[in-house]
Short mmCIF file of N, CA and C in Angstrom, two decimals:
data_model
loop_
_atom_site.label_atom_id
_atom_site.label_comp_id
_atom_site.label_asym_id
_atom_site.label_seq_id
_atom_site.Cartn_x
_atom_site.Cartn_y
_atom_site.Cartn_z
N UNK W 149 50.90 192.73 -63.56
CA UNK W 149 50.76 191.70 -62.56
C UNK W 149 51.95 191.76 -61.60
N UNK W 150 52.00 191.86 -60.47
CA UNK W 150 53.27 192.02 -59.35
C UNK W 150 53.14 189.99 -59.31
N UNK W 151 54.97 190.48 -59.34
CA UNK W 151 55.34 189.11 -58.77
C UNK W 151 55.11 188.73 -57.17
N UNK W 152 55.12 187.49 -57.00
CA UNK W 152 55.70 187.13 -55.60
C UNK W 152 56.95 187.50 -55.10
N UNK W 153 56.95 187.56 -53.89
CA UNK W 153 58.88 187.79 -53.20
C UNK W 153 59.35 186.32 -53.62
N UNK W 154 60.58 186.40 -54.06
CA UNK W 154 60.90 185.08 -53.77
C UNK W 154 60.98 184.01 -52.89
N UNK W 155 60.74 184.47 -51.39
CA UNK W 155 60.44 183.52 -50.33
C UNK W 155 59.40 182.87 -50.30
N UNK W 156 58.17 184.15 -50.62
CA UNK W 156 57.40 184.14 -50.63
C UNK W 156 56.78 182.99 -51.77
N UNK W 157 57.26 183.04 -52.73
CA UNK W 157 57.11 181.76 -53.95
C UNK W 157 57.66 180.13 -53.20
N UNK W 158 58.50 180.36 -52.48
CA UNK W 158 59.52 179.13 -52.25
C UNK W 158 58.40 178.37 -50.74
N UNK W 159 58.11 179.04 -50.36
CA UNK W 159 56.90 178.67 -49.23
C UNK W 159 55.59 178.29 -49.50
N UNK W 160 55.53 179.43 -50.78
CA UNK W 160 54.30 178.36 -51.79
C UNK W 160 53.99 177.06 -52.09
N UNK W 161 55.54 176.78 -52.47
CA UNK W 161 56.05 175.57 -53.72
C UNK W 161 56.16 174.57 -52.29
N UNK W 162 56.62 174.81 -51.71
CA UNK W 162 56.86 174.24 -50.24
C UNK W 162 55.72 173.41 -49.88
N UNK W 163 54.91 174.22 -49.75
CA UNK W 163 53.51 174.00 -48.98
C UNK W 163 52.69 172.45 -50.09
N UNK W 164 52.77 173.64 -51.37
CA UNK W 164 51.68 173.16 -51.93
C UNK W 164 52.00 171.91 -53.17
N UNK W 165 53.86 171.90 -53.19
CA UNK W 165 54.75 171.44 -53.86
C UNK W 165 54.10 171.12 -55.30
N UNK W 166 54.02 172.41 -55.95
CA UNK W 166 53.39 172.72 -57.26
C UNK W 166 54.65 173.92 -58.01
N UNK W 167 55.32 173.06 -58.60
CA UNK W 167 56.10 173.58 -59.59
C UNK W 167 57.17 173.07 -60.75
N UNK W 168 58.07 173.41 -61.47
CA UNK W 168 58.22 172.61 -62.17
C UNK W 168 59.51 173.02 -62.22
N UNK W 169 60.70 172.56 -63.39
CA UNK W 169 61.85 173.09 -63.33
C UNK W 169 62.13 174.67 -64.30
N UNK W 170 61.20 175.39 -64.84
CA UNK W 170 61.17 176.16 -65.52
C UNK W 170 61.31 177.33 -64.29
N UNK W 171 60.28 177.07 -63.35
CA UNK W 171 59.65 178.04 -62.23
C UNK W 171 61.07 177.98 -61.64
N UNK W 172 61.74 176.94 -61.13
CA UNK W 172 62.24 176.71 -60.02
C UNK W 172 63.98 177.82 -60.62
N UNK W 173 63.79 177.54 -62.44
CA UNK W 173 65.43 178.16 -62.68
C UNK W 173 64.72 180.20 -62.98
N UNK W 174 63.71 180.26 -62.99
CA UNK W 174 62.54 181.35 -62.79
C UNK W 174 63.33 181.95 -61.75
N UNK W 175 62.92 181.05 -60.11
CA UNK W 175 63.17 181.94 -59.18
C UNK W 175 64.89 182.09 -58.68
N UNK W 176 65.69 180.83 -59.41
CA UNK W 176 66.80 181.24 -58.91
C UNK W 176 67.88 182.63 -59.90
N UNK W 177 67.17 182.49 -61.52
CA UNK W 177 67.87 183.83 -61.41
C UNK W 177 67.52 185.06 -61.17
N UNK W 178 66.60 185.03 -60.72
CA UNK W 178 65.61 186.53 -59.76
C UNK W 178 66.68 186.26 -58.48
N UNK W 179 66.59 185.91 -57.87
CA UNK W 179 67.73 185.38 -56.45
C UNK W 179 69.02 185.94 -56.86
N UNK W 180 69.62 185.71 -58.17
CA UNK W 180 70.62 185.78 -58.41
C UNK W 180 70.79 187.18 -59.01
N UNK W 181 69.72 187.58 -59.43
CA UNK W 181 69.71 189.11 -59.72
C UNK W 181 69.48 190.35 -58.76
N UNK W 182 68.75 189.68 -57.28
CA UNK W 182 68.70 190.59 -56.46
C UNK W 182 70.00 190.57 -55.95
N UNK W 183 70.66 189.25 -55.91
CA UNK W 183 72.25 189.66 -54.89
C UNK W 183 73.18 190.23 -55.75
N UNK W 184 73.06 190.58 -56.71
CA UNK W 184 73.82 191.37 -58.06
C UNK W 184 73.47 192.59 -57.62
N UNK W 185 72.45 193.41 -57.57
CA UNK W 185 71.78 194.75 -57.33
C UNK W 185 72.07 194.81 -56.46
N UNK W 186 71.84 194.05 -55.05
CA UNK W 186 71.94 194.83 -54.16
C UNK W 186 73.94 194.71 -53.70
N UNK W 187 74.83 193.91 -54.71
CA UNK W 187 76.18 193.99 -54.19
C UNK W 187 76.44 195.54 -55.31
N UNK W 188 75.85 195.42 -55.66
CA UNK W 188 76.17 196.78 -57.00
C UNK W 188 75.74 198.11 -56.04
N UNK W 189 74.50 198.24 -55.39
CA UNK W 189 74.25 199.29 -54.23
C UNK W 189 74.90 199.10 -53.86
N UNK W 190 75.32 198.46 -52.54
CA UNK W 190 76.55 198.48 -51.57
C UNK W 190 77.92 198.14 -51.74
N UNK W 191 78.84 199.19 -51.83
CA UNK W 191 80.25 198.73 -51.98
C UNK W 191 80.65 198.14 -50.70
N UNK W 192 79.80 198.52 -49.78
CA UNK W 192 80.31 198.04 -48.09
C UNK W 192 80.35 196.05 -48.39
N UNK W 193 78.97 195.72 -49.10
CA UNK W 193 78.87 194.25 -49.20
C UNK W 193 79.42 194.03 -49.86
N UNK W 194 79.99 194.56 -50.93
CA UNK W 194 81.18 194.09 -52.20
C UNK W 194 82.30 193.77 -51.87
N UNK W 195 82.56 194.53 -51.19
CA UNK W 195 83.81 194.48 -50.29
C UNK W 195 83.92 193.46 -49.07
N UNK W 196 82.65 193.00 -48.66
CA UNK W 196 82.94 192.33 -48.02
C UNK W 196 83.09 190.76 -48.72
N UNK W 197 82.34 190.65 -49.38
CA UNK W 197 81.67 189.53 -50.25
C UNK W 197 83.48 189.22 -50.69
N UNK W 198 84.49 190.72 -51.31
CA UNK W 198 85.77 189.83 -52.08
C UNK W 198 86.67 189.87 -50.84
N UNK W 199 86.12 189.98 -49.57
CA UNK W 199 87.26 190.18 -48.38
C UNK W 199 86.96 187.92 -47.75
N UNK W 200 85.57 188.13 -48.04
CA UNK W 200 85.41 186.61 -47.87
C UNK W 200 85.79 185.68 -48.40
N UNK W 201 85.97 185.76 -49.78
CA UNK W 201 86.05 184.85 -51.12
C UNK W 201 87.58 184.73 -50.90
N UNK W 202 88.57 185.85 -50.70
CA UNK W 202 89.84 186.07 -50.44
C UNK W 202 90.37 185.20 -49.41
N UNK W 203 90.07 185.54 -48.10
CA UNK W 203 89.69 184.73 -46.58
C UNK W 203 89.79 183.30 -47.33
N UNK W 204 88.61 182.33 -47.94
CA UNK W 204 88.44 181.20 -47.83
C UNK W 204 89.59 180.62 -49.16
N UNK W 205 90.13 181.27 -50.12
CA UNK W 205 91.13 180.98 -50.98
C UNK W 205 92.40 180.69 -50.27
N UNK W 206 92.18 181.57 -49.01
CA UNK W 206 93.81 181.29 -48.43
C UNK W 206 93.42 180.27 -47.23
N UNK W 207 92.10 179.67 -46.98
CA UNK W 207 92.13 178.50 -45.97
C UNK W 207 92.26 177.36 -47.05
N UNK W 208 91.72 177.49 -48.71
CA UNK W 208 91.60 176.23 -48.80
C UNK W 208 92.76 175.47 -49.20
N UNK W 209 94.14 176.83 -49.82
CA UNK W 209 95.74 176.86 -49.95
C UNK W 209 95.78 176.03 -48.85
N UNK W 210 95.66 176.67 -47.43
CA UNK W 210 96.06 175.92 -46.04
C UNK W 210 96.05 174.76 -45.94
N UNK W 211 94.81 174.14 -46.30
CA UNK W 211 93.82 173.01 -46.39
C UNK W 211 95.05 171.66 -47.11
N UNK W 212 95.37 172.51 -48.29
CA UNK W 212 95.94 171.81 -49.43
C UNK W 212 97.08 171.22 -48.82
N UNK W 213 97.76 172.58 -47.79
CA UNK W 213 99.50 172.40 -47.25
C UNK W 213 99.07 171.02 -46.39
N UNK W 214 98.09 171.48 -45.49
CA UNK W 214 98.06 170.31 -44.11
C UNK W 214 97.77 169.12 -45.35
N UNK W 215 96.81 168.32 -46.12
CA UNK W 215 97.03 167.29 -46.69
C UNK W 215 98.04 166.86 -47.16
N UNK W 216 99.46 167.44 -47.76
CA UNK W 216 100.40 167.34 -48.26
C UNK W 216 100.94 167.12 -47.04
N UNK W 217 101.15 167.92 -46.72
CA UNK W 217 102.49 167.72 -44.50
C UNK W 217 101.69 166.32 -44.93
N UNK W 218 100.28 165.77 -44.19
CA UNK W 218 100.24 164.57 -43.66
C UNK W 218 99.79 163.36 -44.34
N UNK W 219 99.95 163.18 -45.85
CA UNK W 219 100.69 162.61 -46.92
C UNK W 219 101.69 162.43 -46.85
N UNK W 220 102.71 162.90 -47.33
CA UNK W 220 103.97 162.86 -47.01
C UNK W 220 104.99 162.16 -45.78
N UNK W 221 104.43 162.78 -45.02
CA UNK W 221 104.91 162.40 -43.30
C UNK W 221 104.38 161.21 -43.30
N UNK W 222 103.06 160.61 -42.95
CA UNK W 222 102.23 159.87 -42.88
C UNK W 222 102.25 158.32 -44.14
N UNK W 223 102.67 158.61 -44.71
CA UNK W 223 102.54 157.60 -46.08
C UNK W 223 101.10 156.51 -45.88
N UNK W 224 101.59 155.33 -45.45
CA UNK W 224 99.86 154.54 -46.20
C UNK W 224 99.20 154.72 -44.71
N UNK W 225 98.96 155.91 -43.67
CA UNK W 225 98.58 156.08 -42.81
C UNK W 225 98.02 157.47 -43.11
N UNK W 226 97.53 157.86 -44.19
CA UNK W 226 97.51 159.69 -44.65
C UNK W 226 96.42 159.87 -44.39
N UNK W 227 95.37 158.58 -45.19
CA UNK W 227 93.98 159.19 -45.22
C UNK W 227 93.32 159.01 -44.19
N UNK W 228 93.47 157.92 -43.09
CA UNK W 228 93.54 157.91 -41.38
C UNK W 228 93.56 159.19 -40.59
N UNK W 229 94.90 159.40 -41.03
CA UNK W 229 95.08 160.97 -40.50
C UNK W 229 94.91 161.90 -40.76
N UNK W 230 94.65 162.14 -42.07
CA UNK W 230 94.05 163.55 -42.26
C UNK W 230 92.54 163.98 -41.75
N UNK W 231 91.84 162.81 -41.39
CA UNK W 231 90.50 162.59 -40.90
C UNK W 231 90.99 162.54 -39.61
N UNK W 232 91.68 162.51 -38.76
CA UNK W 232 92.29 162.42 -37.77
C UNK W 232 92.67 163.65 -37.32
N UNK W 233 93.20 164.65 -37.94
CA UNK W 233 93.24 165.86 -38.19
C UNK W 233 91.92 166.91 -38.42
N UNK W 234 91.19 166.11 -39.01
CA UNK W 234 89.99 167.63 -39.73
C UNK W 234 89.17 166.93 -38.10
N UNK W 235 88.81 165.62 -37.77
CA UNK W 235 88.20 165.74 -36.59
C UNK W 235 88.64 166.33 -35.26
N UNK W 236 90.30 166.11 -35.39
CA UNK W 236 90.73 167.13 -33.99
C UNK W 236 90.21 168.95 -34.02
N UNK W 237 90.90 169.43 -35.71
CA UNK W 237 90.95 170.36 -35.53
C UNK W 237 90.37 171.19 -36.73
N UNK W 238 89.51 170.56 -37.64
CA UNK W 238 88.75 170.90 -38.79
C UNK W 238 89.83 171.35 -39.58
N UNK W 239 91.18 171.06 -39.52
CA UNK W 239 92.65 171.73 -40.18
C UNK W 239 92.87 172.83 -40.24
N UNK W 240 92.55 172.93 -38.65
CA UNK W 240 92.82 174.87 -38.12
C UNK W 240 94.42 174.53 -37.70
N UNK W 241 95.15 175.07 -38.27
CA UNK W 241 96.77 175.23 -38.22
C UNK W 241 96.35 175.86 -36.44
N UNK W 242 95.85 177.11 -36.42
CA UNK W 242 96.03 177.71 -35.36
C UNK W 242 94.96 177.60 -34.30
N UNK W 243 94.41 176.14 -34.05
CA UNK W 243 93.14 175.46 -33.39
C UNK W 243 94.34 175.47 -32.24
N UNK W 244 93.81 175.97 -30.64
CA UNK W 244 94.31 175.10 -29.20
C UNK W 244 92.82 175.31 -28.56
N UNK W 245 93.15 174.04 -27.54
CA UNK W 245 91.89 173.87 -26.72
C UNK W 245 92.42 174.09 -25.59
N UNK W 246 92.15 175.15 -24.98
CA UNK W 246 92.40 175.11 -23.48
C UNK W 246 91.71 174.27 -22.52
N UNK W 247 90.71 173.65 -22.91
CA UNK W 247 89.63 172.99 -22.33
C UNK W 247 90.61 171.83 -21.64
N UNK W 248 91.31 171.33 -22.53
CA UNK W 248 92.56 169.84 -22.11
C UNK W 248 93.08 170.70 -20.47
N UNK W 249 93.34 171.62 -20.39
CA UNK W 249 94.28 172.03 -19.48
C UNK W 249 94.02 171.80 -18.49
N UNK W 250 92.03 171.75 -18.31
CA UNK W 250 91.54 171.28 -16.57
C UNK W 250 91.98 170.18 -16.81
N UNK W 251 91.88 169.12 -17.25
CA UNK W 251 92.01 167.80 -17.22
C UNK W 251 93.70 167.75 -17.43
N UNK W 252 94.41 168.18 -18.00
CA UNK W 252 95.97 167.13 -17.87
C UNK W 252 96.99 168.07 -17.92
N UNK W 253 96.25 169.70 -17.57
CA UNK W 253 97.40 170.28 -16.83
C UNK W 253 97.84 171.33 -18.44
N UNK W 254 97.96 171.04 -19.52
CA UNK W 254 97.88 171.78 -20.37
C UNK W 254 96.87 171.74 -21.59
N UNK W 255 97.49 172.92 -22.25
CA UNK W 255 96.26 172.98 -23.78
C UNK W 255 96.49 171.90 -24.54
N UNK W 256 95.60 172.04 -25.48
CA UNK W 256 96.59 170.77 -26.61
C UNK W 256 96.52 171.67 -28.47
N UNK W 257 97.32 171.68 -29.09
CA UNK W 257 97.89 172.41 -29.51
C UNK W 257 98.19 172.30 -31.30
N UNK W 258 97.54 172.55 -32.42
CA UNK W 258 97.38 172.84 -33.60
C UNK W 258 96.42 171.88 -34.34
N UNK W 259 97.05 171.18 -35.37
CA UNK W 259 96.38 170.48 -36.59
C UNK W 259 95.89 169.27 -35.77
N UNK W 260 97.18 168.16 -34.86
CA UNK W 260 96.48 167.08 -34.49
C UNK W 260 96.20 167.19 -33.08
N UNK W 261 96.31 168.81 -32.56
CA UNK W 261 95.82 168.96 -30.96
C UNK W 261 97.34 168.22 -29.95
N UNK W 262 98.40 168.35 -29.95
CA UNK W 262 99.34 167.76 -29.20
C UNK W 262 99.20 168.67 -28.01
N UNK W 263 99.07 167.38 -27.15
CA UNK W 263 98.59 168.30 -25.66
C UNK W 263 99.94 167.99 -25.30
N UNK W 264 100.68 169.31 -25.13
CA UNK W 264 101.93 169.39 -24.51
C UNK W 264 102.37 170.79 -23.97
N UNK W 265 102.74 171.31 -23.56
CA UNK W 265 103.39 172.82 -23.40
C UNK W 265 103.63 173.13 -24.40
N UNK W 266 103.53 174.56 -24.42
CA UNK W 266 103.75 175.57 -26.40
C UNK W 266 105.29 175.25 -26.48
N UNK W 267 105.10 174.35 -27.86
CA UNK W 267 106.40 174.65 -28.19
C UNK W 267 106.22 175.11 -29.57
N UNK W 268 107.61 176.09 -30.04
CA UNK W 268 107.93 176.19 -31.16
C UNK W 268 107.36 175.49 -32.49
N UNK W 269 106.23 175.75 -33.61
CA UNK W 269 106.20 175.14 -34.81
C UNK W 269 104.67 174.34 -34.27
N UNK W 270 104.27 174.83 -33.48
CA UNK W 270 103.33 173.99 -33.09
C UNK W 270 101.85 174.64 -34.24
N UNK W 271 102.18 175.58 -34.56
CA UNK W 271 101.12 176.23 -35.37
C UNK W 271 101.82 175.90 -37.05
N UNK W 272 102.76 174.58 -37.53
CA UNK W 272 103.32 174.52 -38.81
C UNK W 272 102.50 173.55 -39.35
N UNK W 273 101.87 172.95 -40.19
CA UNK W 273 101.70 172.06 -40.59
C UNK W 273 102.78 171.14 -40.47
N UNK W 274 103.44 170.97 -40.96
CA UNK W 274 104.71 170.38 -41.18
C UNK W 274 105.25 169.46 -40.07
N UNK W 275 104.93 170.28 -38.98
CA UNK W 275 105.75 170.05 -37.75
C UNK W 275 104.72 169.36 -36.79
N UNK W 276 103.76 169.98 -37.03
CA UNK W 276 102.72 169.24 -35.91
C UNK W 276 102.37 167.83 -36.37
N UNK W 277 102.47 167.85 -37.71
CA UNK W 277 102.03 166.36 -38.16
C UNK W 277 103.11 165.65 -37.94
N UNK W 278 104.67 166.05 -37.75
CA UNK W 278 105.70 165.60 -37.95
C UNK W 278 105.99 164.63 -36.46
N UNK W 279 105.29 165.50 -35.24
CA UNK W 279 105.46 165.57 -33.58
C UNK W 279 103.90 164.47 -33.98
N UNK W 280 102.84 164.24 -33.98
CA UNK W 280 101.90 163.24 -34.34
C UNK W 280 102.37 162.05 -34.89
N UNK W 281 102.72 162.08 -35.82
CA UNK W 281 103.38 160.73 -36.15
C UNK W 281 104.68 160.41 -35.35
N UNK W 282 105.34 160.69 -34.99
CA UNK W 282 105.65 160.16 -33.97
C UNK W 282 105.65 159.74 -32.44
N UNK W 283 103.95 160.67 -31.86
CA UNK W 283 103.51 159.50 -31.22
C UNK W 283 102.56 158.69 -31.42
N UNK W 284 101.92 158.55 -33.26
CA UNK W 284 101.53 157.79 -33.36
C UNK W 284 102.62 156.11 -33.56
N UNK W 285 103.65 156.47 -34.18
CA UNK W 285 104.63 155.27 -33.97
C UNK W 285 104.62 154.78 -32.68
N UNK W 286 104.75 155.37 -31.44
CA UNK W 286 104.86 154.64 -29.65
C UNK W 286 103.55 154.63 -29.54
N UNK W 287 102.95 154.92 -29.60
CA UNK W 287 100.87 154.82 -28.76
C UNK W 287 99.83 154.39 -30.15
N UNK W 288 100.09 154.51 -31.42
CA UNK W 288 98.96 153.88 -32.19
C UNK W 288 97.86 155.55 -32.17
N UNK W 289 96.73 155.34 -32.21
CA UNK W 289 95.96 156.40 -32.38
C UNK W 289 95.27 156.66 -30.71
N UNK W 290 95.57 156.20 -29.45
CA UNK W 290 95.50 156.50 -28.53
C UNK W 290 95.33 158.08 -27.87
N UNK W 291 96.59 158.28 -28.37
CA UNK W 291 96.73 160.08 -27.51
C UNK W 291 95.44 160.52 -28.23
N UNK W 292 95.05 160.22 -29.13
CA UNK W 292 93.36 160.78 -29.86
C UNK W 292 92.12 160.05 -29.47
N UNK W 293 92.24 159.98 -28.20
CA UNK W 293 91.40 158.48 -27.68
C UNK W 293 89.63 158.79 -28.52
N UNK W 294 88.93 160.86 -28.33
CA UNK W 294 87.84 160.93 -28.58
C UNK W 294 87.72 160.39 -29.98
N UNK W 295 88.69 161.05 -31.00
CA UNK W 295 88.58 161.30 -32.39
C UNK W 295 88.49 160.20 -32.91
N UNK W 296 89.72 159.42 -32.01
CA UNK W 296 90.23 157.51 -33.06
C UNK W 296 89.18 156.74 -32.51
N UNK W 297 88.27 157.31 -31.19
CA UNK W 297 86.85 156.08 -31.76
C UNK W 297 85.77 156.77 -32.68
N UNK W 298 85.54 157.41 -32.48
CA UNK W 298 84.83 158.23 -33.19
C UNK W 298 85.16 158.13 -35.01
N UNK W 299 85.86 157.86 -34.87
CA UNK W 299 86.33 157.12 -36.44
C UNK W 299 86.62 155.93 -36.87
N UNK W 300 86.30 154.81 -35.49
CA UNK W 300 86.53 154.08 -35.71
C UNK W 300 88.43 153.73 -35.63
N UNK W 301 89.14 154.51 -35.35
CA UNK W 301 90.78 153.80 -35.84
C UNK W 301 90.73 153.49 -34.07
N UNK W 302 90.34 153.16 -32.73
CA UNK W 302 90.74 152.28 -32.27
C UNK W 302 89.91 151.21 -31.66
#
């Protein structure tokens, strides 16, 4: 008896939503056995597959640093800002928007986007949250006018 493709099953079940949980752990380790075979054929995808896994181990390290910088820096203002942060810049250390520049003359520049001329450390965690909180001390969540409504902080 030839099986179905597995899409081909999942468009079935879809349609006709006739299946059960036996079928459903059925088709995921068939799924899980074709991406086994076919990373076992290709060393090109193997390689890519541990060049990715590698890649996202060292964003989620990153991830970890920027929460700590703006913890730390930040105290009972952290979890404000770290959402304050992942909405400026999804906690791309090395996020600039040139887009700011038609409008106010420059980019704006790392974790919380400081639209200012490049300076030094602007790509640190450390530092950018460090230059943020202190203009969140003079302006409140202002200089973030899109993000801080958009979240509600103004």
């Amino acid at each position: 008896m030839n099986k179905l493709p597995p899409i081909l099953f999942l468009v079935i079940v879809i349609i006709f939503g006739q299946t059960n949980n036996v079928q459903l752990t059925i088709l995921r380790e068939e799924q899980q056995n074709n991406q086994t075979e076919l990373l076992a054929q290709s060393p090109i995808l193997a390689t890519e597959k541990d060049r990715i896994e590698q890649k996202l181990s060292v964003i989620q390290v990153e991830v970890e640093e920027v929460k700590l910088a703006i913890r730390d820096i930040w105290g009972k203002k952290a979890e404000q800002a770290i959402k304050l942060s992942y909405c400026e810049s999804r906690h791309d250390l090395s996020a600039v928007n040139y887009d700011d520049a038609l409008i106010t003359g420059m980019p704006s520049w790392g974790l919380f986007q400081i639209n200012a001329k490049k300076f030094d450390g602007w790509d640190n965690a450390w530092y950018n949250t460090k230059i943020a909180k202190e203009m969140y001390d003079k302006r409140g969540f202002t200089p973030w006018k899109n993000c801080g409504e958009k979240l509600g902080l103004l």
